[in-house]
XYZ file of C-alpha atoms in Angstrom:
533
model
C -24.734 -20.258 -4.863
C -28.335 -20.115 -6.049
C -29.574 -16.934 -7.343
C -32.133 -16.712 -4.525
C -29.404 -16.022 -2.211
C -28.143 -13.063 -3.878
C -29.747 -9.853 -2.315
C -31.856 -7.607 -4.574
C -29.812 -5.171 -6.716
C -26.651 -7.382 -6.218
C -25.183 -9.200 -9.202
C -22.219 -11.600 -9.242
C -19.753 -12.107 -12.376
C -17.542 -14.840 -12.767
C -17.002 -18.769 -12.760
C -19.618 -20.157 -10.397
C -17.069 -22.599 -8.890
C -15.057 -19.387 -7.446
C -18.092 -17.787 -5.800
C -17.924 -19.516 -2.483
C -21.188 -19.113 -0.594
C -19.553 -19.363 2.780
C -17.809 -15.824 1.851
C -20.185 -14.386 -0.688
C -23.291 -15.216 1.259
C -26.698 -13.277 1.236
C -26.037 -11.655 4.626
C -22.410 -10.788 3.528
C -23.319 -9.285 0.143
C -26.417 -7.457 1.762
C -23.938 -5.797 4.281
C -21.611 -4.759 1.460
C -24.576 -3.479 -0.599
C -25.673 -1.632 2.509
C -22.183 0.129 2.538
C -21.983 0.962 -0.953
C -25.490 2.508 -1.206
C -24.576 4.655 1.764
C -21.108 5.577 0.737
C -20.478 4.864 -2.823
C -21.376 8.406 -4.167
C -19.505 10.157 -1.468
C -16.387 8.048 -2.524
C -16.917 9.034 -6.127
C -17.148 12.620 -4.957
C -13.651 12.407 -3.393
C -12.205 10.891 -6.233
C -13.718 13.754 -8.489
C -12.026 15.995 -5.880
C -8.528 14.315 -6.713
C -9.059 15.219 -10.435
C -9.970 18.761 -9.530
C -6.805 19.289 -7.439
C -4.681 17.819 -10.066
C -5.973 20.347 -12.583
C -5.139 23.051 -10.399
C -1.671 21.621 -9.683
C -1.266 21.450 -13.305
C -2.259 25.001 -13.838
C 0.482 25.858 -11.313
C -1.107 25.726 -7.871
C 1.462 24.592 -5.347
C 0.673 22.343 -2.496
C 0.727 23.642 1.131
C -0.969 23.404 4.389
C -4.643 24.299 4.740
C -5.153 27.807 6.118
C -8.847 26.781 7.010
C -7.477 24.132 9.373
C -5.053 25.877 11.164
C -6.695 26.092 14.225
C -7.059 22.598 14.357
C -3.480 21.736 13.762
C -2.634 24.163 16.723
C -5.311 22.663 19.003
C -4.360 20.250 21.837
C -6.475 17.154 21.128
C -5.380 13.452 21.132
C -6.813 10.210 19.488
C -8.610 7.607 21.269
C -6.087 5.672 23.424
C -4.228 2.646 21.730
C -5.808 -0.690 22.565
C -3.514 -2.722 24.988
C -3.114 -5.716 22.627
C -1.292 -3.618 19.837
C 0.761 -1.242 22.324
C 4.034 -2.983 20.798
C 4.079 -2.804 17.035
C 7.868 -2.723 16.692
C 8.076 -5.098 13.786
C 5.201 -5.518 11.125
C 5.440 -7.873 8.167
C 3.041 -7.230 5.027
C 2.217 -9.911 2.272
C -0.540 -11.184 0.157
C -3.657 -13.096 1.219
C -2.301 -16.196 0.075
C -2.989 -19.120 2.395
C 0.591 -20.289 3.123
C 1.973 -16.817 3.100
C -0.686 -15.883 5.661
C 0.751 -18.858 8.089
C 4.346 -18.001 7.668
C 3.837 -14.094 8.246
C 1.521 -14.750 11.576
C 4.324 -17.386 12.732
C 7.317 -14.770 11.664
C 7.783 -13.367 15.146
C 6.510 -10.054 14.071
C 4.190 -8.281 16.202
C 1.782 -7.319 13.341
C 1.004 -8.942 10.156
C -0.982 -7.019 7.598
C -2.607 -9.130 5.160
C -2.874 -7.018 1.945
C -5.699 -7.068 -0.685
C -4.082 -3.766 -2.070
C -0.383 -3.516 -3.549
C 0.380 -7.205 -2.935
C -2.673 -8.960 -4.340
C -3.776 -8.839 -7.843
C -7.671 -8.511 -7.476
C -8.791 -11.700 -9.476
C -12.048 -13.114 -8.196
C -10.250 -16.311 -6.927
C -7.668 -14.160 -5.255
C -10.471 -12.073 -3.487
C -12.788 -14.857 -2.410
C -10.022 -17.259 -1.402
C -8.207 -14.335 0.552
C -11.389 -13.727 2.499
C -11.829 -17.480 3.325
C -7.989 -17.571 4.336
C -8.561 -14.677 6.625
C -11.813 -16.054 8.129
C -9.617 -19.253 8.915
C -6.907 -17.229 10.323
C -9.001 -15.415 12.680
C -10.328 -18.481 14.060
C -7.042 -20.443 14.276
C -8.289 -22.945 11.778
C -5.933 -21.953 8.829
C -3.547 -24.844 7.570
C -2.047 -25.656 4.288
C -0.201 -28.291 2.433
C 2.191 -27.727 -0.291
C 5.012 -29.753 -2.149
C 4.585 -32.313 0.875
C 5.135 -29.659 3.622
C 2.611 -28.759 6.096
C 1.829 -25.352 7.452
C -0.121 -24.313 10.515
C -0.272 -21.498 13.186
C 2.298 -21.616 15.953
C 1.233 -20.826 19.711
C 2.310 -17.371 19.411
C 1.126 -15.346 16.346
C 1.066 -11.821 15.093
C -1.814 -9.522 15.659
C -3.784 -9.445 12.221
C -4.318 -6.246 10.307
C -5.943 -6.091 6.845
C -5.607 -3.512 4.019
C -8.381 -3.312 1.661
C -7.989 -2.081 -1.804
C -7.815 1.858 -2.377
C -10.865 4.064 -2.952
C -10.056 4.275 -6.677
C -10.190 0.526 -7.607
C -13.591 -0.945 -8.929
C -14.603 -4.590 -8.145
C -16.322 -5.775 -11.539
C -17.239 -9.196 -10.076
C -19.902 -7.564 -7.875
C -22.407 -5.002 -9.209
C -24.541 -3.242 -6.951
C -27.787 -1.441 -8.679
C -25.895 -1.952 -11.964
C -22.504 -0.316 -11.125
C -19.376 -2.073 -10.053
C -18.969 -1.975 -6.205
C -15.959 -0.144 -5.011
C -13.089 -2.585 -4.243
C -12.206 -0.937 -0.711
C -15.956 -1.354 0.213
C -15.848 -5.326 -1.004
C -12.633 -6.079 0.913
C -13.532 -4.295 4.037
C -17.203 -5.334 4.228
C -16.514 -8.967 3.922
C -13.982 -8.886 6.290
C -15.388 -7.211 9.057
C -18.690 -9.083 8.262
C -17.232 -12.263 8.819
C -14.705 -11.693 11.707
C -15.226 -8.363 13.574
C -17.993 -9.858 15.964
C -15.769 -13.148 16.432
C -12.807 -10.830 17.471
C -14.749 -8.507 19.667
C -16.174 -11.647 21.781
C -12.690 -12.651 22.255
C -11.754 -9.099 23.687
C -9.885 -8.011 20.487
C -10.786 -5.086 18.159
C -10.498 -5.207 14.244
C -7.509 -3.675 12.946
C -6.990 -2.032 9.447
C -4.647 -0.215 7.289
C -6.321 2.414 5.112
C -4.317 3.088 1.655
C -3.947 5.824 -0.741
C -5.656 8.626 1.028
C -5.124 12.077 -0.318
C -7.115 14.293 2.251
C -8.990 14.545 5.417
C -12.110 14.573 3.527
C -11.290 11.055 2.313
C -10.434 10.128 5.749
C -14.017 11.475 6.986
C -15.725 9.071 4.519
C -13.600 6.126 5.919
C -14.759 7.323 9.541
C -18.221 7.166 8.633
C -17.732 3.695 6.964
C -16.137 2.178 10.153
C -18.925 3.904 12.288
C -21.620 2.584 9.960
C -20.140 -0.941 10.092
C -19.826 -0.933 13.777
C -23.662 0.244 14.124
C -24.808 -2.511 11.605
C -22.837 -5.285 13.433
C -23.960 -3.955 16.816
C -20.471 -3.444 17.866
C -19.027 -0.633 20.314
C -17.863 2.442 18.755
C -14.059 2.416 18.343
C -14.105 -1.530 18.056
C -12.743 -0.922 14.361
C -9.224 0.754 14.423
C -7.380 2.005 11.450
C -3.770 2.958 10.798
C -3.638 5.402 7.590
C -0.826 5.102 5.183
C 0.565 8.608 4.418
C 1.742 7.393 0.991
C 0.259 10.425 -1.122
C 2.034 13.738 -1.391
C -1.381 15.730 -0.757
C -1.888 13.565 2.608
C 1.271 14.796 3.743
C 0.161 18.170 4.222
C -3.020 17.098 6.211
C -1.737 14.618 8.768
C -3.198 16.164 11.693
C -6.500 16.725 9.840
C -6.718 12.934 8.836
C -5.934 11.848 12.260
C -8.647 14.224 13.702
C -11.137 12.914 11.304
C -10.620 9.416 12.420
C -9.949 10.112 16.020
C -12.367 7.681 17.339
C -10.953 5.034 15.222
C -7.237 6.189 14.677
C -4.036 3.912 15.459
C -1.819 6.192 13.967
C 0.041 6.645 10.597
C 2.429 4.688 8.449
C 5.281 5.977 6.121
C 4.265 4.203 2.734
C 7.277 5.519 1.371
C 7.055 3.475 -2.290
C 3.852 5.018 -3.116
C 4.751 8.295 -1.622
C 7.756 8.538 -4.260
C 5.175 7.516 -6.959
C 2.594 10.283 -5.923
C 5.467 12.948 -5.639
C 5.992 12.334 -9.374
C 2.154 12.145 -10.290
C 0.967 15.009 -8.420
C 3.765 17.330 -9.747
C 3.737 15.829 -13.223
C 3.557 19.456 -14.913
C 6.563 20.630 -12.957
C 9.870 19.982 -14.488
C 11.659 21.083 -11.370
C 10.553 18.160 -9.693
C 12.478 15.568 -12.001
C 13.754 12.800 -9.606
C 17.195 11.093 -9.576
C 17.462 7.347 -9.914
C 15.132 5.339 -7.670
C 17.977 3.806 -5.711
C 18.931 7.233 -4.840
C 15.523 8.048 -3.197
C 16.220 6.971 0.315
C 14.465 8.198 3.275
C 17.350 10.417 4.770
C 16.933 12.782 1.749
C 14.843 15.603 0.677
C 11.170 15.433 0.792
C 11.290 11.813 2.116
C 13.461 12.867 5.284
C 10.909 15.759 5.832
C 7.748 13.930 5.698
C 9.050 10.990 8.037
C 9.977 13.520 10.593
C 6.849 15.398 10.561
C 4.814 12.197 10.673
C 6.532 11.101 13.850
C 5.907 14.518 15.512
C 2.224 14.533 14.376
C 1.255 11.161 15.642
C 3.036 11.380 19.066
C 1.275 14.720 19.754
C -1.868 13.022 19.019
C -1.220 9.889 21.119
C -0.800 7.169 18.298
C 1.881 5.232 16.645
C 4.036 6.292 13.801
C 5.254 3.241 11.983
C 8.115 3.322 9.618
C 8.476 2.358 6.006
C 8.966 -1.110 4.077
C 12.268 -2.691 3.791
C 11.979 -4.090 0.341
C 15.216 -6.074 0.403
C 14.892 -9.796 0.964
C 17.384 -12.371 1.887
C 19.695 -13.281 -0.909
C 20.294 -17.084 -1.400
C 23.433 -18.750 -2.307
C 25.310 -15.348 -2.301
C 26.794 -14.521 0.904
C 28.288 -11.304 -0.033
C 25.059 -9.857 -1.588
C 23.074 -11.169 1.226
C 25.296 -9.322 3.844
C 25.022 -6.287 1.893
C 21.057 -6.493 1.752
C 20.996 -7.056 5.421
C 23.107 -4.192 6.306
C 20.863 -2.018 4.189
C 17.943 -3.092 6.324
C 19.696 -2.533 9.628
C 20.928 0.957 8.578
C 17.298 1.767 7.515
C 15.891 0.442 10.745
C 18.384 2.154 13.035
C 17.549 5.543 11.524
C 13.689 4.860 11.882
C 14.094 4.001 15.591
C 16.543 6.721 16.400
C 14.234 9.023 14.709
C 11.320 8.013 17.104
C 9.427 5.712 14.931
C 7.329 2.908 17.003
C 7.771 0.442 14.661
C 8.515 -0.645 11.108
C 7.538 -2.825 8.122
C 9.329 -5.829 6.256
C 8.378 -7.801 3.446
C 10.116 -11.339 4.272
C 10.014 -13.349 7.246
C 13.790 -13.560 7.202
C 14.050 -9.857 7.763
C 11.995 -9.857 11.086
C 14.914 -10.787 13.563
C 17.026 -8.099 11.725
C 14.588 -5.419 12.321
C 13.681 -6.585 15.728
C 17.158 -6.654 16.825
C 17.493 -2.987 15.939
C 14.259 -1.993 17.610
C 15.026 -4.275 20.747
C 18.374 -2.473 21.254
C 17.161 1.192 21.013
C 13.525 1.070 22.016
C 13.235 -0.116 25.525
C 9.444 0.355 26.001
C 6.675 -0.670 23.898
C 6.787 2.422 21.752
C 8.039 5.863 21.684
C 4.697 8.012 21.714
C 6.210 10.202 24.634
C 9.113 11.307 22.279
C 7.225 14.379 21.044
C 10.162 15.520 18.595
C 9.326 19.240 19.263
C 12.510 19.879 17.418
C 11.145 19.078 14.184
C 10.332 22.089 11.891
C 8.906 21.245 8.559
C 7.553 23.715 6.233
C 5.837 23.289 2.848
C 9.113 23.740 0.828
C 10.889 20.889 2.705
C 7.852 18.445 1.775
C 8.666 19.534 -1.653
C 12.434 19.363 -1.701
C 14.006 17.263 -4.647
C 17.150 15.453 -3.632
C 20.073 15.919 -5.795
C 21.472 12.915 -7.965
C 22.038 11.641 -11.378
C 19.602 9.993 -13.688
C 21.528 7.019 -15.073
C 21.108 4.493 -18.087
C 21.223 1.701 -15.597
C 18.605 3.303 -13.598
C 16.371 3.467 -16.679
C 17.335 -0.028 -17.565
C 16.333 -1.435 -14.102
C 12.927 0.457 -14.334
C 12.016 -1.042 -17.456
C 12.959 -4.669 -16.471
C 10.982 -4.313 -13.133
C 7.923 -2.469 -14.645
C 7.375 -4.902 -17.479
C 8.139 -8.050 -15.328
C 5.860 -6.801 -12.485
C 2.861 -5.964 -14.708
C 3.383 -9.457 -16.394
C 3.018 -11.184 -13.094
C 0.157 -9.249 -12.190
C -1.773 -10.010 -15.185
C -1.266 -13.670 -14.107
C -2.806 -12.998 -10.662
C 0.306 -12.457 -8.829
C 0.368 -9.364 -6.616
C 4.160 -9.265 -5.217
C 7.295 -10.572 -6.966
C 10.878 -10.870 -5.769
C 13.079 -9.344 -8.539
C 16.762 -8.609 -8.279
C 17.057 -9.039 -4.485
C 13.772 -6.814 -3.732
C 10.401 -7.728 -3.252
C 8.278 -5.723 -5.747
C 4.701 -5.126 -5.551
C 2.414 -2.522 -7.184
C 3.783 0.581 -5.112
C 7.244 -0.258 -6.261
C 6.351 -1.076 -9.637
C 4.434 2.419 -9.855
C 7.770 4.298 -8.970
C 9.378 2.198 -12.227
C 6.871 3.360 -14.724
C 6.211 6.794 -13.503
C 9.963 7.400 -13.379
C 10.526 6.373 -17.008
C 7.329 8.505 -17.945
C 8.861 11.615 -16.011
C 12.133 11.274 -17.552
C 10.657 10.859 -20.981
C 8.138 13.512 -20.589
C 10.886 16.106 -19.595
C 13.537 14.864 -21.954
C 15.843 14.126 -18.883
C 19.469 14.209 -19.634
C 21.026 10.779 -18.544
C 24.448 10.237 -17.132
C 26.082 10.000 -20.664
C 24.961 13.657 -21.269
C 22.255 12.687 -23.810
C 18.335 13.217 -23.228
C 15.687 10.585 -23.154
C 13.778 11.005 -26.314
C 11.342 8.655 -28.015
C 13.877 6.797 -30.112
C 16.373 6.400 -27.150
C 13.326 5.166 -25.012
C 12.329 2.615 -27.633
C 16.104 1.481 -27.953
C 16.273 1.277 -24.053
C 13.050 -1.086 -23.888
C 13.970 -3.262 -26.688
C 17.386 -3.892 -24.817
C 15.976 -4.381 -21.593
C 13.291 -6.970 -22.912
C 16.188 -8.646 -24.515
C 17.950 -9.076 -21.306
C 14.796 -10.207 -19.444
C 14.351 -12.944 -22.350
C 17.647 -14.250 -21.911
C 17.340 -14.103 -17.951
C 14.030 -16.160 -18.042
C 14.516 -18.390 -20.815
C 12.806 -18.646 -24.122
C 10.000 -21.009 -22.760
C 8.894 -18.767 -19.848
C 9.144 -15.615 -21.855
C 6.689 -16.998 -24.724
C 4.450 -18.911 -22.476
C 3.958 -15.761 -20.037
C 1.834 -12.493 -20.606
C 5.066 -10.420 -21.820
C 3.395 -9.095 -25.023
C 0.395 -7.635 -22.873
C 2.502 -6.341 -20.086
C 5.032 -4.717 -22.617
C 2.097 -3.068 -24.540
C 0.445 -1.602 -21.406
C 3.986 -0.477 -20.038
C 4.809 1.458 -23.197
C 1.460 2.977 -23.278
C 1.969 4.159 -19.852
C 5.222 5.711 -20.328
C 4.522 7.560 -23.356
C 1.329 8.726 -22.533
C 0.881 12.468 -22.528
C -0.241 12.517 -18.906
C 0.832 10.046 -15.901
C -1.889 7.608 -15.535
C -3.260 7.731 -11.899
C -2.571 4.067 -11.058
C -1.214 1.382 -13.546
C -3.753 -1.016 -11.748
C -6.523 0.483 -13.345
C -5.829 -0.380 -16.883
C -4.295 -3.687 -15.927
C -7.472 -4.471 -13.902
C -9.399 -3.810 -16.971
C -7.505 -6.781 -18.613
C -7.856 -8.998 -15.299
C -11.779 -8.361 -15.370
C -11.928 -9.235 -18.933
C -10.136 -12.707 -18.023
C -13.108 -13.676 -15.836
């Protein structure tokens, strides 16, 4: 790309061979720059609002439903009708924007594939640019790949593509606009819709998105304005761009009606982003020792605050005429061990049966091998394309229910597993890998956030573990040493020493011993990624 093609005020940083002019064209960058200039300061204001609310929570304020929007919650209004091509969303698969994985996910038999620039993708310049090129090829049916002598191409019947841009909090250091880093959310969104929304519209399809990490309806209002502005700039009819919001932060659970109302022309419903939701529960209640959680393995969707929020989400979505999508099954098929594989599949079936019987209209899986498992459960219990007509008027969820802490132990094994998962995920992320199979689970940034935040919480409050002793600094140090010795043994000396474990371990230790719970592990980790470029 020549410098002349870069719009005024836009600067690109990184190896020139990665600056693909077909993705980072002058027109595409001008489009992103226009969105950044219109909405960048508004995003920053909403992020400042998060910090201000956290200060109030730290001072003792309790989360609750907004009194000023009570009339809106009680009023009878509905979101725009769900488009015909996505009435049925019973199984959705998610994954990174890597070429072969996109093909396999689109071919998986799921109704929807969510291509993820967020939790499943480490935002190296190469991943961001190649991901956009891969999605452009997928939208046009031209995506193919060859790896290890195997050829991959799209089947005749494929899933509907959704795209999740990065959260509002993440910057994009490889693109600066008027001297400041662009917002990663606007880069991912802007490049995708610029290259693909017109093409999809001309073929009778909308452009479908997932919006992550929202904490309030005011943040949803910003996204609604971004969607409307993009439609206007691309001369697309209002409602061409449609979005499902992930309810994956504790504050957002108290504003679900308001979030849907803010996006009502562009809304496709809500999703139970369970893993980030657990992380947010720890983070937003970090000053509250009564919020101390048990082992991660005990934080299941049939208990405490997780049960309450999933029930309220279904009721809210169906009242407003849109889909309520269930949470991720992080289990993956286990090769070469039939007993472990059978246990994993049974866990998935049990989880999906709860979801469909509660009234969810669809669910998430992380591996193509789980699509038939989830599909069989939903096919057996959801005879139509969705369950929006099931209003769940029996649900009564108050603020106390949304804050209820499940009972259960905090164990040495739970601590050990959190350390092993947290460090290994960070090490992979620093090498540009955003989702990693570890110990029969697919770990991404959201699940890794639980691991490190839970260690932080237990250490911060000196949690008593199952042997009756508290987790103080000396015990945490010994636990980290033991866990890393085990990881070194499992991976082998060559893999361990050739990786980025020293950096990952240093960052993990910094995060879990900090006086405050860091907002996102990907923020300091991204500083290291950007420095590599």
